[in-house]
Short mmCIF file of C-alpha atoms and ligand atoms in Angstrom, two decimals:
data_model
loop_
_atom_site.label_atom_id
_atom_site.label_comp_id
_atom_site.label_asym_id
_atom_site.label_seq_id
_atom_site.Cartn_x
_atom_site.Cartn_y
_atom_site.Cartn_z
CA MET A 1 33.16 -12.45 -3.77
CA THR A 2 30.95 -13.25 -1.15
CA LYS A 3 27.78 -11.13 -0.67
CA LYS A 4 26.99 -8.97 2.13
CA MET A 5 24.55 -10.84 4.39
CA MET A 6 21.85 -9.21 6.82
CA ARG A 7 19.57 -10.23 9.38
CA ALA A 8 15.94 -10.22 8.34
CA ALA A 9 12.38 -11.78 9.92
CA ARG A 10 10.32 -13.03 7.09
CA MET A 11 7.11 -15.06 7.40
CA HIS A 12 6.77 -18.51 5.79
CA GLU A 13 3.27 -18.93 6.18
CA CYS A 14 0.25 -16.68 7.60
CA GLY A 15 -0.28 -16.42 10.86
CA GLN A 16 2.59 -18.27 11.90
CA PRO A 17 5.74 -16.70 13.88
CA MET A 18 8.76 -15.05 11.76
CA GLU A 19 11.64 -16.75 11.32
CA LEU A 20 14.77 -14.95 11.67
CA GLU A 21 17.16 -15.71 8.79
CA GLN A 22 20.59 -14.26 6.99
CA ILE A 23 19.66 -13.05 3.65
CA PRO A 24 21.76 -11.29 1.11
CA VAL A 25 21.74 -7.03 1.20
CA PRO A 26 19.42 -6.31 -1.48
CA ALA A 27 21.05 -4.20 -4.47
CA ILE A 28 19.35 -1.12 -5.55
CA ARG A 29 18.48 0.23 -8.71
CA PRO A 30 19.37 3.46 -10.11
CA THR A 31 16.74 5.84 -8.91
CA GLU A 32 16.53 4.09 -5.09
CA VAL A 33 18.26 4.51 -1.99
CA LEU A 34 19.46 1.71 0.43
CA VAL A 35 18.16 2.52 3.96
CA LYS A 36 19.84 1.25 6.92
CA VAL A 37 16.67 0.59 9.17
CA GLU A 38 17.13 1.92 12.80
CA ALA A 39 13.45 1.61 13.53
CA CYS A 40 10.25 0.12 12.15
CA GLY A 41 6.66 0.78 13.53
CA ILE A 42 4.52 -2.41 14.03
CA VAL A 43 1.18 -3.00 14.91
CA PRO A 44 0.80 -5.00 17.83
CA ASN A 45 -1.47 -8.15 17.16
CA LEU A 46 0.21 -8.46 13.47
CA HIS A 47 -0.49 -12.11 13.88
CA ASN A 48 -4.08 -12.13 14.72
CA ILE A 49 -4.30 -9.60 11.66
CA LEU A 50 -1.95 -12.15 9.13
CA THR A 51 -3.66 -15.27 10.24
CA ASN A 52 -7.51 -13.72 9.57
CA TRP A 53 -6.13 -11.85 6.64
CA THR A 54 -7.42 -13.77 3.64
CA THR A 55 -10.91 -14.11 5.01
CA TRP A 56 -11.22 -10.58 6.19
CA PHE A 57 -9.74 -8.77 3.41
CA PRO A 58 -10.13 -11.38 0.28
CA HIS A 59 -9.54 -8.46 -2.07
CA LEU A 60 -6.67 -6.99 -0.78
CA PRO A 61 -3.69 -8.89 -2.12
CA LEU A 62 -0.80 -9.87 0.63
CA PRO A 63 3.19 -10.38 -0.52
CA LYS A 64 4.42 -14.12 -1.79
CA LEU A 65 5.90 -15.95 0.93
CA PRO A 66 8.00 -16.14 2.49
CA ALA A 67 8.07 -12.48 3.03
CA ILE A 68 9.56 -9.51 5.00
CA PHE A 69 6.43 -7.24 6.62
CA GLY A 70 7.17 -4.11 8.18
CA LEU A 71 5.15 -1.18 7.32
CA ASP A 72 7.13 2.19 8.94
CA PRO A 73 10.92 2.05 8.45
CA ALA A 74 13.12 4.90 9.47
CA GLY A 75 16.86 4.77 9.16
CA VAL A 76 19.96 6.11 7.76
CA VAL A 77 20.68 6.36 3.96
CA GLU A 78 23.68 4.01 3.21
CA GLN A 79 23.76 3.99 -0.75
CA VAL A 80 22.19 6.12 -3.43
CA GLY A 81 21.45 5.52 -6.90
CA ASP A 82 23.15 6.89 -10.00
CA GLN A 83 20.02 9.06 -10.72
CA VAL A 84 18.82 10.08 -7.17
CA TYR A 85 18.61 13.53 -6.70
CA ASP A 86 17.97 15.08 -3.51
CA PHE A 87 19.40 12.73 -0.98
CA LYS A 88 22.73 11.26 0.16
CA PRO A 89 24.56 8.79 2.41
CA GLY A 90 23.86 9.88 6.05
CA ASP A 91 20.82 11.21 5.35
CA ARG A 92 18.09 10.59 8.18
CA VAL A 93 14.81 8.89 6.62
CA TYR A 94 11.08 8.01 7.36
CA VAL A 95 10.49 5.52 4.38
CA ASN A 96 6.83 5.84 3.27
CA PRO A 97 5.68 2.50 2.37
CA ALA A 98 2.85 3.57 -0.27
CA ARG A 99 4.23 2.54 -3.61
CA TYR A 100 2.78 3.34 -6.85
CA CYS A 101 3.62 2.92 -10.38
CA GLY A 102 4.21 6.55 -11.76
CA SER A 103 2.72 5.30 -15.34
CA CYS A 104 -1.32 4.80 -14.84
CA ARG A 105 -3.53 7.57 -15.38
CA SER A 106 -3.86 9.06 -11.70
CA CYS A 107 0.15 8.92 -11.39
CA ARG A 108 0.53 10.71 -14.12
CA SER A 109 -2.17 13.40 -12.91
CA GLY A 110 -0.36 13.78 -9.85
CA ASN A 111 -2.78 11.86 -7.85
CA THR A 112 -0.21 8.83 -6.30
CA THR A 113 -3.18 7.67 -3.97
CA GLY A 114 -5.00 6.85 -6.52
CA CYS A 115 -2.64 5.07 -8.57
CA SER A 116 -4.34 1.72 -9.79
CA ALA A 117 -1.19 -0.55 -8.71
CA TYR A 118 -0.97 1.18 -4.76
CA THR A 119 0.32 -1.21 -2.58
CA PHE A 120 1.74 -0.83 1.28
CA ASN A 121 5.19 -2.23 0.91
CA GLY A 122 5.96 -4.43 3.93
CA TYR A 123 1.96 -5.30 4.35
CA PHE A 124 -0.68 -5.31 2.04
CA GLY A 125 -1.72 -3.86 -1.61
CA PHE A 126 -4.82 -2.38 -2.56
CA THR A 127 -5.42 -3.57 -6.13
CA PRO A 128 -5.42 -6.31 -8.36
CA ARG A 129 -2.10 -4.67 -9.59
CA SER A 130 -0.35 -4.91 -6.44
CA PRO A 131 0.91 -8.50 -6.57
CA ARG A 132 3.40 -7.20 -9.43
CA MET A 133 4.28 -4.67 -7.07
CA PHE A 134 5.05 -6.97 -4.78
CA GLU A 135 7.53 -8.37 -6.80
CA ASP A 136 8.96 -4.96 -7.28
CA TYR A 137 9.53 -4.33 -3.80
CA PRO A 138 9.83 -7.17 -1.70
CA TYR A 139 11.72 -5.89 1.24
CA GLY A 140 9.38 -4.82 3.88
CA GLY A 141 11.25 -2.77 7.54
CA LEU A 142 11.55 -5.90 9.35
CA CYS A 143 15.28 -6.54 8.12
CA GLU A 144 18.65 -4.36 8.48
CA TYR A 145 18.80 -2.91 4.96
CA MET A 146 15.96 -2.26 2.46
CA PRO A 147 15.77 -0.16 -0.98
CA ALA A 148 13.41 2.38 -1.08
CA PRO A 149 12.13 4.66 -4.07
CA GLN A 150 13.61 8.25 -3.77
CA TYR A 151 10.23 9.10 -3.99
CA SER A 152 8.94 7.52 -0.94
CA LEU A 153 11.48 9.32 1.56
CA VAL A 154 10.77 11.54 4.02
CA LYS A 155 13.82 13.69 5.90
CA ILE A 156 13.56 13.75 9.43
CA PRO A 157 15.39 16.45 11.48
CA ASP A 158 18.06 15.80 14.01
CA SER A 159 15.52 16.31 16.89
CA MET A 160 12.97 13.52 15.60
CA SER A 161 14.23 10.23 16.97
CA PHE A 162 13.75 7.27 14.81
CA GLU A 163 11.24 5.66 17.23
CA THR A 164 9.13 8.54 16.54
CA ALA A 165 9.75 8.66 12.59
CA ALA A 166 8.53 4.75 13.09
CA ARG A 167 5.15 6.54 13.61
CA LEU A 168 4.59 8.88 11.11
CA GLY A 169 2.21 6.28 9.11
CA TYR A 170 -0.28 6.63 11.63
CA LEU A 171 0.24 10.23 11.99
CA GLY A 172 0.00 10.63 8.22
CA THR A 173 -3.01 8.78 7.97
CA ALA A 174 -4.60 11.38 10.54
CA TYR A 175 -2.85 14.36 9.08
CA ARG A 176 -4.37 13.60 5.43
CA ALA A 177 -7.66 13.22 6.93
CA LEU A 178 -7.66 16.43 8.59
CA LEU A 179 -6.22 18.16 5.29
CA LYS A 180 -9.37 16.98 3.81
CA ALA A 181 -11.90 18.45 5.73
CA ASN A 182 -10.14 21.80 5.91
CA VAL A 183 -9.15 22.08 9.42
CA GLY A 184 -7.61 25.48 10.59
CA PRO A 185 -7.55 27.72 12.90
CA THR A 186 -11.23 28.43 12.87
CA SER A 187 -12.09 24.57 13.28
CA THR A 188 -13.63 22.96 15.67
CA VAL A 189 -12.77 19.34 15.17
CA LEU A 190 -14.47 15.96 16.74
CA ILE A 191 -12.44 13.06 16.88
CA ASN A 192 -14.04 9.60 17.45
CA GLY A 193 -11.85 7.20 19.20
CA ILE A 194 -9.76 10.17 20.52
CA SER A 195 -7.59 8.45 22.91
CA GLY A 196 -6.17 5.36 20.04
CA THR A 197 -3.48 5.37 18.16
CA LEU A 198 -5.00 7.05 15.22
CA GLY A 199 -7.19 9.17 17.16
CA LEU A 200 -4.07 10.89 19.24
CA GLY A 201 -2.42 11.04 16.37
CA ALA A 202 -5.63 13.36 15.07
CA VAL A 203 -5.32 15.34 18.17
CA ALA A 204 -1.39 16.43 17.87
CA LEU A 205 -1.62 17.18 14.03
CA ALA A 206 -5.23 19.17 14.59
CA LEU A 207 -3.51 21.18 17.55
CA ALA A 208 -0.69 22.03 15.02
CA MET A 209 -2.57 22.61 12.43
CA GLY A 210 -4.16 25.35 14.71
CA ALA A 211 -7.75 23.94 15.58
CA ARG A 212 -9.81 26.43 17.92
CA LYS A 213 -11.40 23.50 19.69
CA ILE A 214 -10.93 19.78 19.84
CA LEU A 215 -13.67 17.21 21.11
CA GLY A 216 -13.33 14.10 21.29
CA THR A 217 -15.35 10.36 22.12
CA ALA A 218 -13.81 7.00 23.55
CA ARG A 219 -15.08 4.51 25.88
CA ASN A 220 -11.86 3.95 28.03
CA GLN A 221 -11.80 6.71 30.45
CA THR A 222 -8.65 5.98 32.09
CA LEU A 223 -6.58 8.25 29.23
CA PHE A 224 -9.21 10.96 29.08
CA GLN A 225 -7.54 13.52 31.46
CA ARG A 226 -4.03 12.39 29.72
CA VAL A 227 -5.47 13.46 26.26
CA LYS A 228 -6.78 16.73 27.74
CA ASP A 229 -3.24 17.57 29.03
CA LEU A 230 -1.89 18.01 25.74
CA ALA A 231 -3.62 21.11 25.30
CA ALA A 232 -4.11 24.32 27.49
CA PRO A 233 -7.23 23.58 29.99
CA GLY A 234 -10.57 23.72 27.60
CA ARG A 235 -9.11 23.15 24.07
CA ILE A 236 -9.48 19.47 24.13
CA GLU A 237 -12.90 18.18 25.72
CA ILE A 238 -13.88 14.24 25.91
CA HIS A 239 -17.49 12.48 25.82
CA SER A 240 -17.80 8.95 27.27
CA LEU A 241 -19.68 6.77 24.90
CA ASP A 242 -21.81 5.38 27.79
CA ASP A 243 -22.86 8.65 28.49
CA GLY A 244 -25.54 9.33 25.93
CA LEU A 245 -25.46 10.44 22.18
CA THR A 246 -22.32 12.49 20.98
CA SER A 247 -24.57 14.47 18.75
CA GLU A 248 -26.48 15.68 21.92
CA TRP A 249 -23.26 16.50 24.00
CA VAL A 250 -21.63 18.53 20.96
CA GLU A 251 -24.92 20.63 20.33
CA GLN A 252 -24.39 21.53 24.29
CA ILE A 253 -20.89 22.09 24.32
CA THR A 254 -20.76 24.15 21.34
CA ALA A 255 -23.84 25.86 21.84
CA GLY A 256 -25.67 24.50 19.12
CA GLU A 257 -22.89 25.28 16.87
CA GLY A 258 -22.03 21.80 16.04
CA VAL A 259 -18.61 20.83 14.45
CA ASP A 260 -16.49 21.54 11.36
CA ALA A 261 -15.02 17.97 10.95
CA VAL A 262 -15.20 14.69 12.44
CA ILE A 263 -12.48 12.36 12.24
CA ASP A 264 -13.63 8.99 12.90
CA CYS A 265 -10.86 6.63 14.54
CA MET A 266 -12.84 3.99 15.72
CA GLY A 267 -10.98 0.65 16.02
CA PRO A 268 -11.74 -2.71 14.61
CA GLY A 269 -15.14 -4.22 15.73
CA ALA A 270 -16.58 -0.99 17.17
CA PRO A 271 -20.35 -0.37 16.18
CA ALA A 272 -21.48 2.29 13.43
CA ASP A 273 -24.01 3.95 15.54
CA ASN A 274 -21.60 6.75 16.98
CA LEU A 275 -20.16 7.58 13.63
CA VAL A 276 -23.71 7.53 12.14
CA ASP A 277 -24.70 10.02 14.94
CA SER A 278 -21.63 12.32 14.56
CA VAL A 279 -23.00 13.30 10.86
CA ARG A 280 -25.60 14.79 13.13
CA ALA A 281 -23.36 16.73 15.32
CA LEU A 282 -21.83 18.15 11.81
CA HIS A 283 -22.49 22.16 11.34
CA ARG A 284 -23.61 22.92 7.51
CA SER A 285 -20.88 22.35 5.01
CA GLY A 286 -19.07 20.10 7.41
CA HIS A 287 -16.65 17.20 7.01
CA LEU A 288 -16.62 13.54 7.99
CA VAL A 289 -13.49 11.81 6.80
CA ASN A 290 -13.35 8.05 8.01
CA ILE A 291 -9.98 6.60 8.91
CA GLY A 292 -11.05 4.19 11.41
CA ALA A 293 -11.82 0.20 11.01
CA ILE A 294 -15.81 0.11 11.11
CA ALA A 295 -16.55 -1.96 8.09
CA GLY A 296 -19.52 -2.83 6.50
CA ASP A 297 -22.68 -1.09 5.42
CA VAL A 298 -23.58 1.90 7.47
CA PRO A 299 -26.87 3.33 7.04
CA LEU A 300 -26.54 7.30 6.52
CA ASP A 301 -29.37 9.60 5.34
CA LEU A 302 -28.48 11.05 2.26
CA HIS A 303 -31.26 13.75 2.00
CA TRP A 304 -29.76 15.21 5.52
CA ILE A 305 -26.13 15.24 3.80
CA MET A 306 -27.33 16.76 1.18
CA ASP A 307 -29.48 19.41 2.63
CA ASN A 308 -26.51 20.51 5.28
CA ASP A 309 -24.30 20.22 2.25
CA LEU A 310 -21.78 17.82 3.97
CA HIS A 311 -19.06 16.27 2.93
CA ILE A 312 -18.19 12.20 3.83
CA SER A 313 -15.75 10.52 2.44
CA GLY A 314 -12.39 8.51 3.35
CA SER A 315 -9.29 9.19 3.20
CA ALA A 316 -6.12 6.57 2.54
CA TRP A 317 -2.70 7.05 4.27
CA PHE A 318 -0.70 10.29 3.18
CA THR A 319 1.99 11.42 0.58
CA SER A 320 5.59 11.79 0.86
CA GLY A 321 4.89 15.42 0.84
CA GLN A 322 2.36 15.61 3.49
CA GLY A 323 5.05 13.10 5.50
CA GLN A 324 7.75 15.93 4.70
CA ALA A 325 5.28 18.85 5.93
CA MET A 326 4.91 16.59 9.64
CA ALA A 327 8.86 16.16 10.06
CA ASP A 328 9.31 19.97 9.01
CA MET A 329 6.35 20.51 11.90
CA VAL A 330 8.38 18.47 14.17
CA GLU A 331 11.99 20.58 13.12
CA SER A 332 9.84 23.86 13.46
CA GLY A 333 8.25 23.05 17.06
CA VAL A 334 4.75 23.33 15.87
CA LEU A 335 3.87 19.62 16.32
CA ASP A 336 4.61 18.07 19.30
CA ILE A 337 4.75 14.54 19.22
CA SER A 338 6.96 14.01 22.35
CA PHE A 339 4.33 12.28 24.24
CA PHE A 340 5.07 8.88 22.81
CA GLU A 341 6.08 6.25 24.94
CA HIS A 342 8.30 4.03 22.88
CA GLN A 343 8.12 0.28 23.71
CA VAL A 344 11.54 -1.13 21.84
CA PHE A 345 12.26 -4.54 20.61
CA PRO A 346 15.44 -6.13 18.94
CA LEU A 347 14.36 -8.09 15.86
CA ASP A 348 15.07 -11.25 17.39
CA GLN A 349 12.02 -10.82 20.07
CA ILE A 350 9.85 -9.56 17.12
CA ASN A 351 7.43 -12.30 17.64
CA GLU A 352 6.78 -11.47 20.87
CA ALA A 353 6.32 -7.81 19.75
CA ILE A 354 3.56 -8.73 17.15
CA SER A 355 1.39 -11.53 19.36
CA GLY A 356 -0.57 -8.70 21.51
CA ILE A 357 0.81 -6.73 24.11
CA GLU A 358 -2.15 -6.24 26.54
CA ASN A 359 -1.19 -3.61 28.83
CA ARG A 360 -0.45 -0.79 26.64
CA SER A 361 -1.56 2.87 26.96
CA GLY A 362 -3.88 3.17 24.09
CA GLY A 363 -2.13 5.62 21.33
CA PHE A 364 0.49 6.93 23.65
CA SER A 365 2.48 3.65 23.59
CA ASN A 366 4.34 3.20 20.43
CA TYR A 367 5.38 -0.09 18.99
CA VAL A 368 8.85 -0.29 17.40
CA ILE A 369 11.63 -2.97 16.08
CA ARG A 370 15.07 -1.63 16.09
CA PRO A 371 16.76 -4.79 13.56
ZN1 LIG B 1 0.20 4.46 -10.89
#
């Protein structure tokens, strides 16, 4: 019997173009499903990131080459394993790329993000145990069929396109950060980098979670009005980083109250001063959660943080349960993410799609491969 074949984009050498190849459709294990990939979200400029990866992030393992990358797949369940309980062929799903072992102390205590082998399927790993995880899960989303553990699946409603679902990674990162900051109807939230890919997701989720007021900072003013138009007039206000200190603007616009939460979504290479200044914009007992790309040592006044009972933390990705919550909010209409402009590429244009597209509209653009 000949094996069923599929197309896959594989990278043979870091930073080199991906090659389109025919490989066998993978078999699944009893607790997995086979997903026919309909859309896979990509980070534009992935080539540059992968070219520089080993220098920038030597402590974060990459999959063994040749590798199938692709972090944010969505598609249809094609086949289910014998021990799959809650999914059936035909289900529309998003595949959360967070892989965890299930057997370490963190996993057994229910904190799977704390797994000592935590790994992004189709992208990179976070721990020295990640290379083993890549051997167990070698298929990212840039191919036609991929196996996915049942624990990784999010059921998406019919009203949610596969292209939109392929954006759940960025959205979920912002959602988890907002949850950590206890954002709700009484909250005023400050989002640094508000018009970017992560920042816009944070806006959409903060609106869905009922935030009273959303403040934002950014440098590129061309998108300010578009972002403000996502809510009723006055609910979203934006400050240009060229117009002075964020803390002074927040002081003025909140009549001295400050914000309850800061979500920092600044992009790679951004200086840290705005993040440091934002700590001064927090109301007592407020939270600053960093999900942006500011790197290296950042000078924070620990005494100020203690005296004001502040919480400063990072946040990594999101659970499948949190992914399901977002899909459910889309279904009920509470979460509106209809503003994305999908830029869809077929698999054979993968290299064009990821080699850095100049004219994107900040976070409004959504780059998707349709295998
Ligand atoms: Zn674990």
